[in-house]
Coordinates of C-alpha atoms and ligand atoms in Angstrom, one line a residue:
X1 CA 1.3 -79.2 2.2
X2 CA 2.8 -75.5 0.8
X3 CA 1.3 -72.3 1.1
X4 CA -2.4 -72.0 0.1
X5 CA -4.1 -68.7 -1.3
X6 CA -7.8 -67.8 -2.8
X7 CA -9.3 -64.7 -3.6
X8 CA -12.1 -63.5 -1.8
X9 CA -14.7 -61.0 -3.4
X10 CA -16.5 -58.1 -1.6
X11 CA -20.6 -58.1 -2.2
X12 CA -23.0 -55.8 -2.2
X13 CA -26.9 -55.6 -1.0
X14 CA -28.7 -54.9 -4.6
X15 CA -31.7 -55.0 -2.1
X16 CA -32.6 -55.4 2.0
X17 CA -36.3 -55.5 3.0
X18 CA -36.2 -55.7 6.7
X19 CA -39.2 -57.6 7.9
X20 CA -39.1 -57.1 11.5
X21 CA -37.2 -57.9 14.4
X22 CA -36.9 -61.2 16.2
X23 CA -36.9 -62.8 19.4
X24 CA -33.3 -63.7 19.3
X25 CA -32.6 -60.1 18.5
X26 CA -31.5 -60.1 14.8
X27 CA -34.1 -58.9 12.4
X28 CA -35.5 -61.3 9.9
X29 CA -34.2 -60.2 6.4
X30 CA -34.8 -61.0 2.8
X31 CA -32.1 -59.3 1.0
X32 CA -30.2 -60.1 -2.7
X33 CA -26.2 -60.2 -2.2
X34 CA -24.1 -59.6 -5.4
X35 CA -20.9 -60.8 -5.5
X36 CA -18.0 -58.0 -7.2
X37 CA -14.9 -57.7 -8.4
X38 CA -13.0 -56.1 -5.8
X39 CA -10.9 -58.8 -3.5
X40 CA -8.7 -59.5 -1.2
X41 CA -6.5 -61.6 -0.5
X42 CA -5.8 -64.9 1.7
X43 CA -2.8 -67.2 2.3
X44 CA -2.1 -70.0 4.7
X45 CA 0.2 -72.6 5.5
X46 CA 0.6 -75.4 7.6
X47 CA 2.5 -75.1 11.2
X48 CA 4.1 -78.1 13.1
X49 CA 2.4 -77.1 16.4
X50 CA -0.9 -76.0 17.2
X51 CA -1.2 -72.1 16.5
X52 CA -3.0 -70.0 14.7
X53 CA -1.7 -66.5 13.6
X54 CA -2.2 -64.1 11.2
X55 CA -0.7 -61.3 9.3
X56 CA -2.3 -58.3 8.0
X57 CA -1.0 -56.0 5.5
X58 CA -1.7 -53.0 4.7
X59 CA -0.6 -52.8 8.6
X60 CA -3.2 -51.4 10.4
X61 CA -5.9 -52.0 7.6
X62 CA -7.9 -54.6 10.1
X63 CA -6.9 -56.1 13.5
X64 CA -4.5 -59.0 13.8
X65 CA -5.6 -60.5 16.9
X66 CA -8.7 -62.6 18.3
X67 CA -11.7 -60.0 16.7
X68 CA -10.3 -60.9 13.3
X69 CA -13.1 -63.2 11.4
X70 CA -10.5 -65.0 10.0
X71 CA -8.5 -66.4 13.6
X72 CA -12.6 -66.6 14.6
X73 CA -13.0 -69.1 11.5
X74 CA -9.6 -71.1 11.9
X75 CA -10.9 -71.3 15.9
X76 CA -14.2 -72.5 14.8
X77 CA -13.1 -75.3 12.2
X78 CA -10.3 -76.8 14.5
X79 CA -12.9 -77.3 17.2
X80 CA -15.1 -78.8 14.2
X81 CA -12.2 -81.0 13.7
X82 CA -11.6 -81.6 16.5
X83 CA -7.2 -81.7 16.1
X84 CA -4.5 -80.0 17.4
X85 CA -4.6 -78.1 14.0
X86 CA -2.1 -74.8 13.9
X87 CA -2.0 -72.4 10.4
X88 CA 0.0 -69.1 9.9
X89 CA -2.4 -67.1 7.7
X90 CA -1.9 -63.6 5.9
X91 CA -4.3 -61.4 4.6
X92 CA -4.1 -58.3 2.2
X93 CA -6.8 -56.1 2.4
X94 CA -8.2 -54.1 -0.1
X95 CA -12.3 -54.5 0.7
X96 CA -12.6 -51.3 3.5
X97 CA -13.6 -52.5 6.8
X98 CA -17.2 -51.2 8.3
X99 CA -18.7 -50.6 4.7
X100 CA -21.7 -53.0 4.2
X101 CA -19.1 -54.6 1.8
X102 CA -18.6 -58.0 3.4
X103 CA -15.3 -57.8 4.2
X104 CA -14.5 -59.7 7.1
X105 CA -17.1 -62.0 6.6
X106 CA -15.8 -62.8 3.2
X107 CA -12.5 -63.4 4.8
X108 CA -14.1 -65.5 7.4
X109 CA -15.6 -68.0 4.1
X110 CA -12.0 -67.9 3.0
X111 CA -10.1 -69.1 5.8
X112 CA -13.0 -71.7 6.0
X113 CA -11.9 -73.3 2.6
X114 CA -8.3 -72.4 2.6
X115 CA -8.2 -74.1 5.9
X116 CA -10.2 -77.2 5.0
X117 CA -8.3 -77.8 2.6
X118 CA -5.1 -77.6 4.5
X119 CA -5.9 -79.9 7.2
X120 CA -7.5 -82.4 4.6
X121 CA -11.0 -82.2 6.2
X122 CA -13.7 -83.5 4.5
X123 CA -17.3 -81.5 5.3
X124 CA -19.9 -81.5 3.7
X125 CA -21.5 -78.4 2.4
X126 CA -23.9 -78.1 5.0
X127 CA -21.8 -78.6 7.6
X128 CA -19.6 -75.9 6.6
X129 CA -22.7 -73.3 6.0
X130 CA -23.3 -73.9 9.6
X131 CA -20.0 -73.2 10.5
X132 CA -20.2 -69.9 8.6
X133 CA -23.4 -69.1 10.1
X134 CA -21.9 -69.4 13.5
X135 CA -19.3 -67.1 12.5
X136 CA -22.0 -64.3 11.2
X137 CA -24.6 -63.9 9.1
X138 CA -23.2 -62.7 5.7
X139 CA -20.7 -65.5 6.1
X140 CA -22.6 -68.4 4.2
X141 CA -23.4 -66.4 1.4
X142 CA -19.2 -66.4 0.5
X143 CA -19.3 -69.8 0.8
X144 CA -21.1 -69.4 -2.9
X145 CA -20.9 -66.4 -4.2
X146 CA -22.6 -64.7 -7.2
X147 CA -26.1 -63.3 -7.0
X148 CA -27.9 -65.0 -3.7
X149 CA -30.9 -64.2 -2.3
X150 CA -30.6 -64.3 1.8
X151 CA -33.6 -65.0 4.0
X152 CA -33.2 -65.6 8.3
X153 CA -31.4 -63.2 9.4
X154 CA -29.5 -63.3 5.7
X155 CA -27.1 -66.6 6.6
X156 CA -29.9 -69.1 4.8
X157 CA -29.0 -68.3 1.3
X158 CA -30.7 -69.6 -2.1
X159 CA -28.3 -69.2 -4.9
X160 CA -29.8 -67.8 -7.9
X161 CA -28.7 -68.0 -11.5
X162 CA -26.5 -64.9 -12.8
X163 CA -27.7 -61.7 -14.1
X164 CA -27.7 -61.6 -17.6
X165 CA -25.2 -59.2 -18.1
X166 CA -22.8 -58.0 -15.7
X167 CA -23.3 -54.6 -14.3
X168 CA -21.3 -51.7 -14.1
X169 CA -20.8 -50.3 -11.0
X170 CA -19.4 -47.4 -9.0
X171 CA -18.5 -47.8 -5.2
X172 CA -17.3 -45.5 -2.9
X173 CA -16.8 -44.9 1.1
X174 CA -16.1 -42.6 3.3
X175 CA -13.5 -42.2 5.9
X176 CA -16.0 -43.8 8.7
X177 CA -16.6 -47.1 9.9
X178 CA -20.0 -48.2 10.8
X179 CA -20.9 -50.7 12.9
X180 CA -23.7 -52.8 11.8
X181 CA -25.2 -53.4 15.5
X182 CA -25.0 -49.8 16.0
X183 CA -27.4 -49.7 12.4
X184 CA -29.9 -52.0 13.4
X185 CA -29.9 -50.6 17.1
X186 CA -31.1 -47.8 15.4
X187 CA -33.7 -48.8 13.6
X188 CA -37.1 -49.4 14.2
X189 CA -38.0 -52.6 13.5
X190 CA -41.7 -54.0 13.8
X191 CA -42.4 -56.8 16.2
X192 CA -44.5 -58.3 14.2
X193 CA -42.9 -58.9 10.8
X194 CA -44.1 -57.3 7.8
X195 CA -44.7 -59.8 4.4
X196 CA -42.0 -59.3 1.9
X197 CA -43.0 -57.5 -0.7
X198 CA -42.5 -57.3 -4.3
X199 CA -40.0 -58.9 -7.2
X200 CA -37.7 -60.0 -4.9
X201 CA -39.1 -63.0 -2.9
X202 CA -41.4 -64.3 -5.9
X203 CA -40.0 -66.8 -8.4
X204 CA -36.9 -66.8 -6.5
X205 CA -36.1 -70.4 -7.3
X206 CA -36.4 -69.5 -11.0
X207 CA -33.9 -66.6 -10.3
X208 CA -35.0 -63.0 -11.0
X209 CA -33.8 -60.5 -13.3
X210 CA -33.4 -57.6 -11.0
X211 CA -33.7 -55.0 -13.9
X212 CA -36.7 -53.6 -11.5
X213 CA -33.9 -51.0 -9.8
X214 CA -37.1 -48.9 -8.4
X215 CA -39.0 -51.8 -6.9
X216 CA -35.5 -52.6 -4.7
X217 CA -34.5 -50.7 -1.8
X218 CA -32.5 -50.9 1.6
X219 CA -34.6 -50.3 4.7
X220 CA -31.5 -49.6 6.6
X221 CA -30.6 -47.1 4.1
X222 CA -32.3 -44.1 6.0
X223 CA -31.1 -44.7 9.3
X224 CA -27.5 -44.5 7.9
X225 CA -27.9 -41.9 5.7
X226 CA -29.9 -40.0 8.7
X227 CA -26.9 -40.8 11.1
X228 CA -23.7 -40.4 9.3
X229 CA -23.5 -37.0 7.0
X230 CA -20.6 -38.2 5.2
X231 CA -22.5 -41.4 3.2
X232 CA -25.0 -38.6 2.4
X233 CA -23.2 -36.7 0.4
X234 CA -21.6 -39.5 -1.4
X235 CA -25.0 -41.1 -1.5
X236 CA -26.4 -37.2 -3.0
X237 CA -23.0 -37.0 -5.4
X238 CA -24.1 -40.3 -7.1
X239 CA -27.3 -39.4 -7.3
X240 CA -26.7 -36.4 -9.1
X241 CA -25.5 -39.1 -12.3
X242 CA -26.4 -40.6 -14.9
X243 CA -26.6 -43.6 -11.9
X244 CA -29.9 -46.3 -13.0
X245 CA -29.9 -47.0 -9.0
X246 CA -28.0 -45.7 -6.0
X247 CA -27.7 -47.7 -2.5
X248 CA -26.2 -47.9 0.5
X249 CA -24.7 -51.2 0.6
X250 CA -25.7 -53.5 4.1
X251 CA -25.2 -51.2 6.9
X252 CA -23.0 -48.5 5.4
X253 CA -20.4 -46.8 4.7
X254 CA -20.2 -48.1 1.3
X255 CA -22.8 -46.1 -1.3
X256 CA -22.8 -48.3 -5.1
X257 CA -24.1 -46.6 -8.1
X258 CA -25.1 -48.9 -10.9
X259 CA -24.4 -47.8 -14.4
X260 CA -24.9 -48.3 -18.5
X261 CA -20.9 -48.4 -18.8
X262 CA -17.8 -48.0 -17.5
X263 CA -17.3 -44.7 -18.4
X264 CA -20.2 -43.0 -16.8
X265 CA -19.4 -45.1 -13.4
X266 CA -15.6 -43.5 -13.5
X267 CA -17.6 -40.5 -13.7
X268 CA -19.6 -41.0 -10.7
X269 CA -16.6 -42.5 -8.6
X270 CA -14.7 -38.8 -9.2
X271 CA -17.8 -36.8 -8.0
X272 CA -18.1 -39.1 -5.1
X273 CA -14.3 -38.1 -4.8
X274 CA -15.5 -34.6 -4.9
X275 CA -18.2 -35.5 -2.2
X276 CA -15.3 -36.3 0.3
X277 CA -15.1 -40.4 -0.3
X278 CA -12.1 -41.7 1.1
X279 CA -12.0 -44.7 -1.3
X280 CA -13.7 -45.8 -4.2
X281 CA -13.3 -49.2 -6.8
X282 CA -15.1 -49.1 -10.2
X283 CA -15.4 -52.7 -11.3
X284 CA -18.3 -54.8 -12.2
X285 CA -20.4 -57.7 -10.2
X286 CA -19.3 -61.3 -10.9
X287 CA -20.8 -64.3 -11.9
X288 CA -20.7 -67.1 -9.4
X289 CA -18.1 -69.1 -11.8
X290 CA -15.4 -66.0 -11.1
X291 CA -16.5 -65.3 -7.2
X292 CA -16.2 -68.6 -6.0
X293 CA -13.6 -68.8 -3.8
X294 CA -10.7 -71.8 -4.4
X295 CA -8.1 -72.7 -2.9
X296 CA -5.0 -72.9 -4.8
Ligands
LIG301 O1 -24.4 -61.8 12.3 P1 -23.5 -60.7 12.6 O2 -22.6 -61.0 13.7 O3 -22.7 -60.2 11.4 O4 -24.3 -59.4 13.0 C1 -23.8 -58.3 13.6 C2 -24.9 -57.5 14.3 O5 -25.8 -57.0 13.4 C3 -25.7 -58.4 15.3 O6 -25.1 -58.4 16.5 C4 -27.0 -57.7 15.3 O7 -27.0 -56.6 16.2 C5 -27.2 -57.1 13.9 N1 -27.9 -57.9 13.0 C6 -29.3 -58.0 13.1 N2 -30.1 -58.7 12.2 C7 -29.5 -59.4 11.2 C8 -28.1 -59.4 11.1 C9 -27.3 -58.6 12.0 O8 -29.9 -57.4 14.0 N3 -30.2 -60.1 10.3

């Protein structure tokens, strides 16, 4: 077989209720993931011999050794498979790294079905999901795409039907990383777990129509806006809009702004530009038909 490519879209938390934290150390979550329309972009092709290796551009944009999700994923399914399987893989990256955006755990889902693919494996659904678990929590979600609501420590995802209308949105990040271990380090998490609360756990199955923007929130929002000054003042820039919500996205850096129209979220992107963003996208979330990742 040729080369093989697929799209992978960034997401973003339209809510995270932290229940508490668990024995295993992760904290149980119920949180709402939203695909969007800002990708990058994965390629791979078959080797004679068994090695995996990858190629990142722009150079220096994530690593291209062992810590990279997606040589973690190719690792992970050849032991699944149990073959002497080898893939050259390339990457271009345009979802920042370290901004609650999904990034590498997207790209992790991608090499997962680029690479099936590939090597003409044939798991199931659930068997892949628990791959992408293994890999990290946000990983299953990918595997999907569109609006999911995530429950565990986020990896057990329902799929719910699309919004009714896209939304506009405005993103932006500063020049910091953040770690998301070093997030929920931080924060103090109750023992024993909280109920969720709210619109966002009930009628699930039926899907919800999130247009409840105050009713949603991010408990790790304050520890990141508390610890890194420079999502603050992106996060206080948006605010200052015409914004119907403003959130930190996951664990940060990213800050989204959701708007009426396009217009007013270019707006907001240049005074988060003023506010000392590094980058910014202003796109719109996608319905699971357009975020699903394919190999092709
Ligand atoms: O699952 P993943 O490897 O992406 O998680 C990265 C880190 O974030 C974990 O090591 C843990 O410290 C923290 N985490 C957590 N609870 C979650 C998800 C992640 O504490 N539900």
């Amino acid at each position: 077989m040729g080369r093989l490519s697929c799209s992978v879209p960034a997401k973003i938390n339209l809510h995270l209720e932290v229940l508490g934290k668990r024995a295993d150390g992760y904290h149980e979550l119920r949180t709402l993931l939203q695909s969007i329309d800002l990708r990058d972009e994965l390629w791979a092709e078959s080797t004679d011999g068994p090695e995996l290796s990858l190629i990142v551009e722009p150079e220096g944009s994530a690593p291209e050794g062992p810590s990279n999700l997606v040589l973690g994923a190719a690792e992970a399914l050849r032991t699944v498979a149990g073959g002497r399987l080898g893939a050259r893989m390339g990457l271009v990256k345009r979802i920042p790294a370290g901004a609650g955006l999904g990034g590498g755990s997207g790209d992790a889902a991608g090499a997962l079905v680029l690479l099936s693919v590939l090597w003409g494996l044939n798991l199931s659904e659930e068997r892949l999901a628990e791959v992408a678990a293994g890999l990290g929590s946000d990983v299953p979600f990918f595997l999907r795409g569109g609006l999911g609501l995530g429950v565990g420590r986020g990896e057990r995802i329902l799929p719910l039907p699309d919004l009714e209308e896209p939304l506009h949105l405005a993103i932006a990040w500063p020049e910091v990383a953040i770690s998301t271990s070093e997030v929920y380090n931080r924060l103090e998490a109750p023992l024993t777990w909280k109920s969720p609360e709210g619109t966002v756990e009930m009628g699930a199955s039926d899907g919800i129509v999130p247009a409840e923007w105050t009713s949603m929130r991010n408990d790790l929002e304050p520890v990141v806006v508390d610890g890194w000054p420079q999502v603050a003042a992106i996060r206080d820039a948006m605010l200052a809009t015409e914004a119907l919500a403003v959130r930190v996205t996951g664990s940060g850096s990213a800050v989204f702004g959701v708007f009426c129209s396009r217009l007013e979220a270019e707006m907001a992107a240049r005074h988060a530009r003023a506010a000392g963003a590094k980058g910014w996208h202003v796109g719109r979330t996608l319905p699971r038909e357009q975020a699903r990742i394919r190999a092709q």
